[in-house]
PDB file of C-alpha atoms in Angstrom:
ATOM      1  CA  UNK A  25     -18.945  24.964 199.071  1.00  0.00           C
ATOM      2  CA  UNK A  26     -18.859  22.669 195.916  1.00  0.00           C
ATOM      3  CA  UNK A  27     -22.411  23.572 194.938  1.00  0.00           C
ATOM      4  CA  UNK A  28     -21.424  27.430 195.444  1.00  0.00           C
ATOM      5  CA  UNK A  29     -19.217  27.144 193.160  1.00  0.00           C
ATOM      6  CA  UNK A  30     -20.523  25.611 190.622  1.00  0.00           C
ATOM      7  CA  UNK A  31     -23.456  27.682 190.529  1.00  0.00           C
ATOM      8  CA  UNK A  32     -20.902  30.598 190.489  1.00  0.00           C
ATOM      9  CA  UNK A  33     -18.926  29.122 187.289  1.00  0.00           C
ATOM     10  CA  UNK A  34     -23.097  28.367 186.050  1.00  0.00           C
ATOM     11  CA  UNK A  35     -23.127  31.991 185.921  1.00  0.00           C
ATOM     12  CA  UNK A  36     -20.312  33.082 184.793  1.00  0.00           C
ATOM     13  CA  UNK A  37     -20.636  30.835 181.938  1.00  0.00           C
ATOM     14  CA  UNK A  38     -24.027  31.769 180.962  1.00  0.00           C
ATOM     15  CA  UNK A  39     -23.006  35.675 180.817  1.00  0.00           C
ATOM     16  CA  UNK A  40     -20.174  34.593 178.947  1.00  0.00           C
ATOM     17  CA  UNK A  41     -21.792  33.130 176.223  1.00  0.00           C
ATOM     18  CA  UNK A  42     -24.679  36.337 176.282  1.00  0.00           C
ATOM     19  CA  UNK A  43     -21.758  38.343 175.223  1.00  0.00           C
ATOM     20  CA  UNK A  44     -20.532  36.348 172.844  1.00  0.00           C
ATOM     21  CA  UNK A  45     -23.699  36.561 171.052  1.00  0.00           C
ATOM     22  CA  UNK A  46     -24.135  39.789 171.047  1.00  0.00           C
ATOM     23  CA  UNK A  47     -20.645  40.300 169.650  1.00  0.00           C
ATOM     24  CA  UNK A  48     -21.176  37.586 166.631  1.00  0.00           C
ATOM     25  CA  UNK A  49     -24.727  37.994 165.717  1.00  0.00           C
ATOM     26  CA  UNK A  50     -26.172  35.379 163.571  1.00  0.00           C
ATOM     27  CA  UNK A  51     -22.752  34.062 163.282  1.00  0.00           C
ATOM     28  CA  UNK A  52     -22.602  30.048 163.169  1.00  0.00           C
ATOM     29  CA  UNK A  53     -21.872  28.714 166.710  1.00  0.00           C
ATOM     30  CA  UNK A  54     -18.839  26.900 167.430  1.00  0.00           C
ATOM     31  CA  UNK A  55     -20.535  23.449 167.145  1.00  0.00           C
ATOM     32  CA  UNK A  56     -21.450  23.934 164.175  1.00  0.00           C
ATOM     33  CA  UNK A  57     -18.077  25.122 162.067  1.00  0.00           C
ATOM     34  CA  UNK A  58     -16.908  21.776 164.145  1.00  0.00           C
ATOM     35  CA  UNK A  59     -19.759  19.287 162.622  1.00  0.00           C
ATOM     36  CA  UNK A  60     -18.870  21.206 159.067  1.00  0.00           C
ATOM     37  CA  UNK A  61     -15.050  20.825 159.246  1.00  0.00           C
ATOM     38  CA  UNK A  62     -15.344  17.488 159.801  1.00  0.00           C
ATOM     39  CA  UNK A  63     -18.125  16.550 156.674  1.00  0.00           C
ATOM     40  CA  UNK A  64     -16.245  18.565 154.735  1.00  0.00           C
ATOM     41  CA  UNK A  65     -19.576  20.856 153.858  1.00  0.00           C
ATOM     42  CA  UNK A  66     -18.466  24.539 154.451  1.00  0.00           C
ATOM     43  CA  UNK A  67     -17.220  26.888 151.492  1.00  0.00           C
ATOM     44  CA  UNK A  68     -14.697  27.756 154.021  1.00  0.00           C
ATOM     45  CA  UNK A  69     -13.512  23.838 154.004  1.00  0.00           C
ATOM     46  CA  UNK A  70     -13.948  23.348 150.428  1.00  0.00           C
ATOM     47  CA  UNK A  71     -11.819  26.948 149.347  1.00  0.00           C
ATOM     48  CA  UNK A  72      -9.637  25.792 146.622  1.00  0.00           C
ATOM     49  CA  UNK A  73      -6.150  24.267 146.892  1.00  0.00           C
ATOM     50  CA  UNK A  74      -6.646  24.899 150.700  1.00  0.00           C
ATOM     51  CA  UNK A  75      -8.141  21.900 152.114  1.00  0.00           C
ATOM     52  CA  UNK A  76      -6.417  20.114 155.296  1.00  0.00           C
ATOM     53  CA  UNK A  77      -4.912  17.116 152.943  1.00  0.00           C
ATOM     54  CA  UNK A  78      -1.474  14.709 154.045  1.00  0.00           C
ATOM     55  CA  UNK A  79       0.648  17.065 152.473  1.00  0.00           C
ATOM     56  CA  UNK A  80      -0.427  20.824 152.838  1.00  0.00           C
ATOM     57  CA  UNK A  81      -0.766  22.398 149.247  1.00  0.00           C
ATOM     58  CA  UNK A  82      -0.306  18.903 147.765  1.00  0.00           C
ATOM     59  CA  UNK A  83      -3.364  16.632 146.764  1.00  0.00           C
ATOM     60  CA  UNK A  84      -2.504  12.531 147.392  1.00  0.00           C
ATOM     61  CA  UNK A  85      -4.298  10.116 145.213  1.00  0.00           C
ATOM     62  CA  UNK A  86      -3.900   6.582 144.982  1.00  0.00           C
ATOM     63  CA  UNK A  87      -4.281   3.902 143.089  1.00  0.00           C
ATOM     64  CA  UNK A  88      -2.960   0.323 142.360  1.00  0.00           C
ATOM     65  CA  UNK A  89       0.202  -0.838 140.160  1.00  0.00           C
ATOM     66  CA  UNK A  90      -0.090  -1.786 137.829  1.00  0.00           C
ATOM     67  CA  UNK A  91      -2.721   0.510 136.572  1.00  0.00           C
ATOM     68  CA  UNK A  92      -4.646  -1.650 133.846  1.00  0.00           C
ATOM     69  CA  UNK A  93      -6.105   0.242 130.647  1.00  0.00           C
ATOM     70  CA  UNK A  94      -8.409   1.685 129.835  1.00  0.00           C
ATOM     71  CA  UNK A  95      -8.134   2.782 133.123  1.00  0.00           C
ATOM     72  CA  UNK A  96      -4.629   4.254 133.097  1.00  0.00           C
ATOM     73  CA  UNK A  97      -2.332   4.598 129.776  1.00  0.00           C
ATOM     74  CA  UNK A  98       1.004   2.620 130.110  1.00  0.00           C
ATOM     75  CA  UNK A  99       1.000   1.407 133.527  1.00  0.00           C
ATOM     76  CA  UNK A 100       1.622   5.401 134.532  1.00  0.00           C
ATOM     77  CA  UNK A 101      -1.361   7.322 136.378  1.00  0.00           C
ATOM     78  CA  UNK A 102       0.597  10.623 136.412  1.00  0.00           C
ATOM     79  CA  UNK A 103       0.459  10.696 132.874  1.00  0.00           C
ATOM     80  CA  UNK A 104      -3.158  12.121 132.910  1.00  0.00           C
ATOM     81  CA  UNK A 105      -3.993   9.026 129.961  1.00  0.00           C
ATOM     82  CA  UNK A 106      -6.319   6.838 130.908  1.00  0.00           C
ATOM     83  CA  UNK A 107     -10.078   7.070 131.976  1.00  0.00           C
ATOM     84  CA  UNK A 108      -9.404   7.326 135.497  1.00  0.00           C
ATOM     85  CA  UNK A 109      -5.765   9.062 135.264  1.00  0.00           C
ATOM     86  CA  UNK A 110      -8.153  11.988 133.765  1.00  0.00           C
ATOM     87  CA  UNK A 111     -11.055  11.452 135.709  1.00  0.00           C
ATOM     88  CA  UNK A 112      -8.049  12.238 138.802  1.00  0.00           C
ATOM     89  CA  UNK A 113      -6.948  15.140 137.630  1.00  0.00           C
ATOM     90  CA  UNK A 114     -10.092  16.355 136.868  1.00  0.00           C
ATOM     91  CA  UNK A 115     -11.105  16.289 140.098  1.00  0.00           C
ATOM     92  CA  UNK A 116      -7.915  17.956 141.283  1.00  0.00           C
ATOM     93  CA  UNK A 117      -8.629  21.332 139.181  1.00  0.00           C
ATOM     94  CA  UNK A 118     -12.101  21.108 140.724  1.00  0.00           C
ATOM     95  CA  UNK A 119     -10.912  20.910 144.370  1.00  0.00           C
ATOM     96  CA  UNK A 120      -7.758  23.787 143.652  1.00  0.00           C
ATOM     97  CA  UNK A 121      -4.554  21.723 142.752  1.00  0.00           C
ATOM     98  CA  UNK A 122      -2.629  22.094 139.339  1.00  0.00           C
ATOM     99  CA  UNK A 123      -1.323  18.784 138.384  1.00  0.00           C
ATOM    100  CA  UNK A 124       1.720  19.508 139.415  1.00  0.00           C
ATOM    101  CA  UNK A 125       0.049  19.682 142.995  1.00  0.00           C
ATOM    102  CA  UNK A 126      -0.796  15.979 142.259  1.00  0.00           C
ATOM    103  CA  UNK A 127       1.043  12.944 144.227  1.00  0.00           C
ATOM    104  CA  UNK A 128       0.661   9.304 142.994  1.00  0.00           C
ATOM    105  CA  UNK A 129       0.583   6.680 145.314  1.00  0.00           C
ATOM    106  CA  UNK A 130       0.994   3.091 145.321  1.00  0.00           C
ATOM    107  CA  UNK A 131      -2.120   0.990 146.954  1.00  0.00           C
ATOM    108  CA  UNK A 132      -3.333  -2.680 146.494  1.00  0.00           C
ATOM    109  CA  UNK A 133      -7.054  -3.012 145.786  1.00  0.00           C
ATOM    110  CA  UNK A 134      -8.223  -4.377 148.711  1.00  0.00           C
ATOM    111  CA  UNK A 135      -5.912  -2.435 151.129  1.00  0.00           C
ATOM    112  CA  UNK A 136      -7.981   0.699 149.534  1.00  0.00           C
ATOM    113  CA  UNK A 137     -11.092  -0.051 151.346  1.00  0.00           C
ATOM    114  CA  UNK A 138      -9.789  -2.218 153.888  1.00  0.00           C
ATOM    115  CA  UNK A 139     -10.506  -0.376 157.579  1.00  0.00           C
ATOM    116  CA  UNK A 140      -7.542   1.541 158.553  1.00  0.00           C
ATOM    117  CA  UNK A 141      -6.394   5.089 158.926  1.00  0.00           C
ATOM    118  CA  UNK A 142      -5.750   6.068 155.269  1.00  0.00           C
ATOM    119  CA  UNK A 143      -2.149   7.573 153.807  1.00  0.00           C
ATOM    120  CA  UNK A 144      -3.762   8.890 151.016  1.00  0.00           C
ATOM    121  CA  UNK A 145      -6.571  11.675 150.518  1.00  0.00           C
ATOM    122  CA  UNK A 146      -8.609   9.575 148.025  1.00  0.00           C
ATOM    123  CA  UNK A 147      -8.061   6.480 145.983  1.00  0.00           C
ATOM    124  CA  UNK A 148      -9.408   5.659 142.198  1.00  0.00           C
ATOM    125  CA  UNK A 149      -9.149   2.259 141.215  1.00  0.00           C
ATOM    126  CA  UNK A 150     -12.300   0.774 139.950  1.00  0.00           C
ATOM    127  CA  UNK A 151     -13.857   0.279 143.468  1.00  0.00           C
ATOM    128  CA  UNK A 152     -17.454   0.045 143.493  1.00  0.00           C
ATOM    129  CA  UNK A 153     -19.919   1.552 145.818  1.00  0.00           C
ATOM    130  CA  UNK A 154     -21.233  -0.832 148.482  1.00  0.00           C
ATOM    131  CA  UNK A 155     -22.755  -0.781 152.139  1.00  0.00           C
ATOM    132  CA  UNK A 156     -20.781  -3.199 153.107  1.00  0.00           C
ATOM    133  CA  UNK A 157     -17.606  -1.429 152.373  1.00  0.00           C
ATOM    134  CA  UNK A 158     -19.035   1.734 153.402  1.00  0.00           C
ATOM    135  CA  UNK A 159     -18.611   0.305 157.231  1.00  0.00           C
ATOM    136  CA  UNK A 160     -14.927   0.806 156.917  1.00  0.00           C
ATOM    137  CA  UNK A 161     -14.379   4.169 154.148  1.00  0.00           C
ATOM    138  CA  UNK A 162     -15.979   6.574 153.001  1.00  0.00           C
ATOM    139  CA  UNK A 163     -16.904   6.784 149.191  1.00  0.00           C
ATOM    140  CA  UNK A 164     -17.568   9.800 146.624  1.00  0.00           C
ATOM    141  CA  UNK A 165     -20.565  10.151 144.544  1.00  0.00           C
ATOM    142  CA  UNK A 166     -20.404   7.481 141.689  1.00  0.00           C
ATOM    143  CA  UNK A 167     -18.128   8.550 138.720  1.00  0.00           C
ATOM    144  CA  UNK A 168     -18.579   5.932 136.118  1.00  0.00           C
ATOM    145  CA  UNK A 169     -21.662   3.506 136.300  1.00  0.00           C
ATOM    146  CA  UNK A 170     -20.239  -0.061 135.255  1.00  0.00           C
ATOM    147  CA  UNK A 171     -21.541  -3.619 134.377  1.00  0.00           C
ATOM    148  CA  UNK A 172     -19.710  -6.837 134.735  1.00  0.00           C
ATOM    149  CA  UNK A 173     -18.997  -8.678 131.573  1.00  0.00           C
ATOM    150  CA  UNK A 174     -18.150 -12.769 131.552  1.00  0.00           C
ATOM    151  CA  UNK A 175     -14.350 -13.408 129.140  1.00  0.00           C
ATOM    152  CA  UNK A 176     -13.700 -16.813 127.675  1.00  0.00           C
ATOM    153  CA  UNK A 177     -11.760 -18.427 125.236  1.00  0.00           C
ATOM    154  CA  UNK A 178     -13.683 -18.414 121.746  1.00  0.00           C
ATOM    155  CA  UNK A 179     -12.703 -22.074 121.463  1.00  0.00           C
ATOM    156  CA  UNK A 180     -14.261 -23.015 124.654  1.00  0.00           C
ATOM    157  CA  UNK A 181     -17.305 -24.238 125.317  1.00  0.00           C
ATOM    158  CA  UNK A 182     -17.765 -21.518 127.963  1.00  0.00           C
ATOM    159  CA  UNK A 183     -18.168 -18.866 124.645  1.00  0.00           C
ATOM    160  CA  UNK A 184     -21.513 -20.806 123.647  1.00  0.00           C
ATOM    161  CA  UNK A 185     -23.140 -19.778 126.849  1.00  0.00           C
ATOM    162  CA  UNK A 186     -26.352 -17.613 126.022  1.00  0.00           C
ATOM    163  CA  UNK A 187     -27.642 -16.958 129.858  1.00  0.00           C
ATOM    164  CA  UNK A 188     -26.818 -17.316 133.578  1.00  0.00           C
ATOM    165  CA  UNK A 189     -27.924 -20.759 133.493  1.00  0.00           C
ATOM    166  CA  UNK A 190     -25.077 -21.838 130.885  1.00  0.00           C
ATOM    167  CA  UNK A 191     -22.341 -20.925 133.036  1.00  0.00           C
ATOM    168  CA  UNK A 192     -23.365 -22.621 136.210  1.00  0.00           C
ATOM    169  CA  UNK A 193     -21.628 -25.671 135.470  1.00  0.00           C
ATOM    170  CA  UNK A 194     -17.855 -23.542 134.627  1.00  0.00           C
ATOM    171  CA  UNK A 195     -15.048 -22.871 136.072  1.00  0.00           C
ATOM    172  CA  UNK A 196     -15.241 -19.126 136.755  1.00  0.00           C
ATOM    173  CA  UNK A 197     -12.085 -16.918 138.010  1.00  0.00           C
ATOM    174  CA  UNK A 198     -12.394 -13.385 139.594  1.00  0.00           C
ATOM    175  CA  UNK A 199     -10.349 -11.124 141.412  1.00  0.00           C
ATOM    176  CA  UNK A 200     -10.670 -11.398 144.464  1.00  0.00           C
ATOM    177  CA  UNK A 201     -12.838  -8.758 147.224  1.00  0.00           C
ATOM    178  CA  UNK A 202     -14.145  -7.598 143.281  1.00  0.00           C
ATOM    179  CA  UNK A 203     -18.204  -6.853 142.599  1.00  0.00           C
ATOM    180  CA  UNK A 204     -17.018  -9.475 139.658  1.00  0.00           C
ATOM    181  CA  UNK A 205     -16.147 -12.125 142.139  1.00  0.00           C
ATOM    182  CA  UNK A 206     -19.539 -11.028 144.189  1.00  0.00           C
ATOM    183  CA  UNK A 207     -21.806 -11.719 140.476  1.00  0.00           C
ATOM    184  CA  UNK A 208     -20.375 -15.614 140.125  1.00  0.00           C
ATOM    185  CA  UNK A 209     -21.070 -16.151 143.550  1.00  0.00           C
ATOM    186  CA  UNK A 210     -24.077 -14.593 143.824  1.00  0.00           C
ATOM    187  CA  UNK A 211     -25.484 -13.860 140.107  1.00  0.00           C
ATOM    188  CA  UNK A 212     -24.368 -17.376 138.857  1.00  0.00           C
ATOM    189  CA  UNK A 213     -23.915 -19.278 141.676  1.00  0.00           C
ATOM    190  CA  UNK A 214     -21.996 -22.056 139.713  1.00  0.00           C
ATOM    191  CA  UNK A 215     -21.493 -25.876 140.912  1.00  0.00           C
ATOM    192  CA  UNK A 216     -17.827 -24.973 141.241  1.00  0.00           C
ATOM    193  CA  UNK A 217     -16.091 -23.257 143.696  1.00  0.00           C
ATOM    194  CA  UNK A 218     -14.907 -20.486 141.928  1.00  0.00           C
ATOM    195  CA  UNK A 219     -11.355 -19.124 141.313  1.00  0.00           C
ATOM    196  CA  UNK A 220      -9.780 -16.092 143.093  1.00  0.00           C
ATOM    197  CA  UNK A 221      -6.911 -14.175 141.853  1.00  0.00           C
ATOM    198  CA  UNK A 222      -5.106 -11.086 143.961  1.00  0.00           C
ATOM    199  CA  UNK A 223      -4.900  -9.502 140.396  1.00  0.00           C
ATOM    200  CA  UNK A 224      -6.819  -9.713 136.903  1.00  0.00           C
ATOM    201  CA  UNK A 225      -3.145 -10.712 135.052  1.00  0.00           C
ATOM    202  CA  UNK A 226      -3.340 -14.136 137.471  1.00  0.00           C
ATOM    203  CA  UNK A 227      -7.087 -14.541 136.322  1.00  0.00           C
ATOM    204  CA  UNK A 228      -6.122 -13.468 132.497  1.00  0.00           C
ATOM    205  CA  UNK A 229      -3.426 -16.476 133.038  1.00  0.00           C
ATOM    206  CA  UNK A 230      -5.284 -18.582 134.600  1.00  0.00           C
ATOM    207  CA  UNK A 231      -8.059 -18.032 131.133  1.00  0.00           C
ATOM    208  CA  UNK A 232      -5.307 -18.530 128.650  1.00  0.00           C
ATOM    209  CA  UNK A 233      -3.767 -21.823 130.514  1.00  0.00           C
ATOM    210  CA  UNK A 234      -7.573 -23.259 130.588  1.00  0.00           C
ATOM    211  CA  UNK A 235      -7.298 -23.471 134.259  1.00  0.00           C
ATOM    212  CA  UNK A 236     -10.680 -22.033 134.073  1.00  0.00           C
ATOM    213  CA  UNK A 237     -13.622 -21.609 131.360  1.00  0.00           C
ATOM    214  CA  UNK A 238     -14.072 -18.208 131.719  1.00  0.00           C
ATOM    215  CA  UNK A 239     -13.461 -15.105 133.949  1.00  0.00           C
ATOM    216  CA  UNK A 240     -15.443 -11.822 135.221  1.00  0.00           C
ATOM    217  CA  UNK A 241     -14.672  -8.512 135.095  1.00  0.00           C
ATOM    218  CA  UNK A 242     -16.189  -4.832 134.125  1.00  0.00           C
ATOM    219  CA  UNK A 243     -17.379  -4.358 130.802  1.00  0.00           C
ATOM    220  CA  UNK A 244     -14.533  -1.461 129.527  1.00  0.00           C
ATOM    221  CA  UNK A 245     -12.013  -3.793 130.952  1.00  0.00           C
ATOM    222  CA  UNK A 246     -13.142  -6.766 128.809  1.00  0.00           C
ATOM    223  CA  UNK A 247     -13.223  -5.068 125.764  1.00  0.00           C
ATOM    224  CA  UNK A 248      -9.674  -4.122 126.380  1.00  0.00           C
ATOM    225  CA  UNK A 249      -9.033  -7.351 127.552  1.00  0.00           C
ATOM    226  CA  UNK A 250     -10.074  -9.314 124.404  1.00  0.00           C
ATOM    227  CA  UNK A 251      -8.974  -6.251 122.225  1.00  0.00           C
ATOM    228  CA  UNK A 252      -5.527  -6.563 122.751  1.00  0.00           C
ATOM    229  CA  UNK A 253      -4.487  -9.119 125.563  1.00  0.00           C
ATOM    230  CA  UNK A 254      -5.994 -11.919 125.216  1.00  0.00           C
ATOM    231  CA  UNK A 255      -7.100 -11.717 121.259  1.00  0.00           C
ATOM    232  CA  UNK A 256      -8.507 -15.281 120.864  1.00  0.00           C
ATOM    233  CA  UNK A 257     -10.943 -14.665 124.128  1.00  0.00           C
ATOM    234  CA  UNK A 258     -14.148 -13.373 123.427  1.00  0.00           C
ATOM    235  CA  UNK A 259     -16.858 -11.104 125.644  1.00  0.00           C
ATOM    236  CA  UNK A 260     -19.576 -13.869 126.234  1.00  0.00           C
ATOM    237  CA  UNK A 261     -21.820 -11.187 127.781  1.00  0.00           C
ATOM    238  CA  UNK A 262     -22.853  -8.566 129.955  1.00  0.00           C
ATOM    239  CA  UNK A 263     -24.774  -9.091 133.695  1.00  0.00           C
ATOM    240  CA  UNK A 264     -27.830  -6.753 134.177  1.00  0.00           C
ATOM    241  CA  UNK A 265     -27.600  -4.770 137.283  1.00  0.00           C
ATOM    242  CA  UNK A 266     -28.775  -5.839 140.765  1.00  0.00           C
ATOM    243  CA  UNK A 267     -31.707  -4.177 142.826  1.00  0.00           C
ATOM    244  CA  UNK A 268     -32.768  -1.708 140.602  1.00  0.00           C
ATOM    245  CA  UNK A 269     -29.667   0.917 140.745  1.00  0.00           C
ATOM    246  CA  UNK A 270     -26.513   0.908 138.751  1.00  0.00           C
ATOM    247  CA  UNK A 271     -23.441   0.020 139.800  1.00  0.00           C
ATOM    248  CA  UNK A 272     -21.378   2.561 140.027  1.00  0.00           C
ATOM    249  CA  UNK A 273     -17.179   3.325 140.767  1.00  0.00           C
ATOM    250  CA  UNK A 274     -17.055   5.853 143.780  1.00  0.00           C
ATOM    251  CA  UNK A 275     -13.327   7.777 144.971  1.00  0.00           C
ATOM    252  CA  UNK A 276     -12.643   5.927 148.384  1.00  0.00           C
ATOM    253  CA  UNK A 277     -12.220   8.056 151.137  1.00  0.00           C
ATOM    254  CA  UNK A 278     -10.800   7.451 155.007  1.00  0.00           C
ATOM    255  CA  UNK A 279     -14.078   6.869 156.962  1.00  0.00           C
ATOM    256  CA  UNK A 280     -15.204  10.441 158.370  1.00  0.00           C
ATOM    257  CA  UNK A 281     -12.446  12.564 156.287  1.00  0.00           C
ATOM    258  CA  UNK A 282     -13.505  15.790 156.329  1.00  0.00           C
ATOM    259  CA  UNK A 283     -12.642  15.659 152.044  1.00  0.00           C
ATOM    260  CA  UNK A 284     -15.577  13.682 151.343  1.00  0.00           C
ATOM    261  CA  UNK A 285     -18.616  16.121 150.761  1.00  0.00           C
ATOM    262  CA  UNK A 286     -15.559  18.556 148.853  1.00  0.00           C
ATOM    263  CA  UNK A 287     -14.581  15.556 146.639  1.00  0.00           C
ATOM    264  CA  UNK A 288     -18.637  14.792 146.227  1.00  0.00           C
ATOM    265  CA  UNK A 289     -19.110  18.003 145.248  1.00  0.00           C
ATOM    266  CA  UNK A 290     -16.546  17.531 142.649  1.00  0.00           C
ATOM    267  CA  UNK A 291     -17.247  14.786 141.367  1.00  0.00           C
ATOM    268  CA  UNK A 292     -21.247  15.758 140.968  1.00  0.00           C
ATOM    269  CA  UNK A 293     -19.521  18.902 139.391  1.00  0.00           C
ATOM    270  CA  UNK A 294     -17.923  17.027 135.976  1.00  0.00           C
ATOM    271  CA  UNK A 295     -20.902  14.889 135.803  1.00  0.00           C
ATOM    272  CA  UNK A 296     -22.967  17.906 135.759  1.00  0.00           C
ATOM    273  CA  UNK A 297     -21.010  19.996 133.071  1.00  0.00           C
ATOM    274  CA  UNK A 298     -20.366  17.112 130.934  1.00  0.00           C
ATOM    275  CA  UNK A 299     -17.018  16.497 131.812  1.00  0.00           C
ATOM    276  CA  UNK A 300     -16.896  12.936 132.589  1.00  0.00           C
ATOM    277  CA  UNK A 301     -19.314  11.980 129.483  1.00  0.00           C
ATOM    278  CA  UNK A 302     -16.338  13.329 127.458  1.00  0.00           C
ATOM    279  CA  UNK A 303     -13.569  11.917 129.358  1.00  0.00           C
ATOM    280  CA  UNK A 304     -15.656   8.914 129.311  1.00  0.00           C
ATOM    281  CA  UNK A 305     -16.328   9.321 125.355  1.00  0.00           C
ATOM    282  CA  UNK A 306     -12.533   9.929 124.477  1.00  0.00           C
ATOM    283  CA  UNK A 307     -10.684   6.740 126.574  1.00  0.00           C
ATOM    284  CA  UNK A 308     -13.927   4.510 126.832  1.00  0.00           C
ATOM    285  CA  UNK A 309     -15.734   4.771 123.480  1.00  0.00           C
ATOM    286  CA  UNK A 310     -14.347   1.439 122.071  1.00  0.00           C
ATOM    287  CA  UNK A 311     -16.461  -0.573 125.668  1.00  0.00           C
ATOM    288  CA  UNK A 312     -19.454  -0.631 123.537  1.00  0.00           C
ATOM    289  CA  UNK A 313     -22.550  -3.098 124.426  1.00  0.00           C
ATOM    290  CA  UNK A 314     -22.131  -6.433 124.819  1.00  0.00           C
ATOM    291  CA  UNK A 315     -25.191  -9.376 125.155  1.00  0.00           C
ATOM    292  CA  UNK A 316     -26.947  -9.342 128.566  1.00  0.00           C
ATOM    293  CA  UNK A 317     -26.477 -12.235 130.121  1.00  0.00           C
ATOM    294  CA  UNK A 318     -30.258 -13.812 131.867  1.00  0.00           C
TER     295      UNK A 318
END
């Protein structure tokens, strides 16, 4: 009686979907608008100020406080001042919202890529692309291709340093679950245990008390750094980039969310028409080169 049955709902089924072909056509199949809602790859996805965000109509970025120039102007992402404040709102336009559509949100650095259902729709916040932290979120295409840079007091003997091989024997301070903290431990790989800070101000304290010889972070950030916080610090140098490819800032993303190939798309968008060259031009022109640190 079972086996009747199911042969008879077989059946059934099978004539069920003949008509349902017949009535769409080449129309995509169900699994398929299923596997492109969730990638986030369909026009239909993707359609401007539409997409399926925390807020309907309303696009949620985050990033963490404070926001440090030249990344943000006065401590105030909404502002639209800053590299990444623009780079933001950029990407809004692209995707449908007006910046008025735009909600700030308040997110420490690690928490961003930490694993974890996400309250936010993507975050910008100097987070660089990795593998590892691609295990837990899910990353746009780069947006800003960035070297670490070594700081140090222009007193110390920790300015003098002319390679990699000089600062082994330092005192070196990073913030921590930072690519800068991963370059002294694995770039450098100094006799001391190195220093980690939950923020660059602890680290840019921690270089002005001489509790350590010299501190790492990105190259735009050290020229503001030395520019106008710490004025008697100097940039020692620059790190070349490791295995080939440059480093490179991505939007962080919840793992899976079906934004990620929109906000991709975006994002290749302004680097395509020139847009983040000149956002990257007006707010980062003064992070010129540095030495390159061997």
């Amino acid at each position: 009686m079972h086996l009747a049955q199911r042969a008879l709902r077989r059946t059934a089924s099978a004539a069920t979907v003949a008509l349902l072909a017949l009535a769409v056509g080449c129309a995509p199949q169900p699994e398929e608008k299923a596997t492109d809602k969730a990638s986030g790859a369909t026009g239909e996805t993707c359609a401007e100020g539409k997409l399926s965000t925390q807020t309907s109509g309303k696009l949620t970025i985050a990033t963490d406080e404070p926001a440090y120039e030249p990344w943000f102007k006065d401590d105030k992402p909404a502002n639209g001042k800053g590299f990444e404040s623009a780079v933001a709102y950029a990407v809004a336009e692209q995707l449908g919202y007006a910046k008025g559509d735009v909600v700030w949100q308040s997110i420490p650095f690690n928490k961003a890529f930490a694993p974890g259902e996400k309250t936010f729709d993507f975050d910008i916040n100097q987070v660089s692309i990795s593998a590892e932290r691609k295990k837990a979120v899910d990353f746009s295409s780069g947006y800003y291709d960035v070297r670490q840079a070594v700081i140090a007091l222009k007193s110390s003997k920790a300015a003098k340093a002319k390679g990699i091989a000089d600062l082994k024997g330092l005192k070196l301070g990073a913030q921590v679950g930072t690519t800068s903290l991963n370059y002294v431990n694995d770039v450098v790989k100094p006799t001391q245990q190195p220093a980690a800070y939950a923020k660059n101000d602890q680290a840019k304290s921690a270089l002005k008390n001489g509790q350590v010889d010299a501190i790492v972070v990105d190259l735009p950030t050290a020229f503001y750094i030395t520019a106008a916080e710490v004025t008697d610090a100097k940039i020692v140098g620059q790190f070349e980039n490791q295995g080939g490819t440059p480093e490179q800032f991505g939007l962080v993303l919840d793992k899976g969310s079906a934004l990620t190939s929109c906000v991709t798309k975006a994002v290749d968008t302004l680097r395509e028409d020139g847009t983040l060259a000149k956002i990257e031009k007006q707010w980062l022109s003064e992070a010129v080169d540095a030495p390159v640190l061997k």
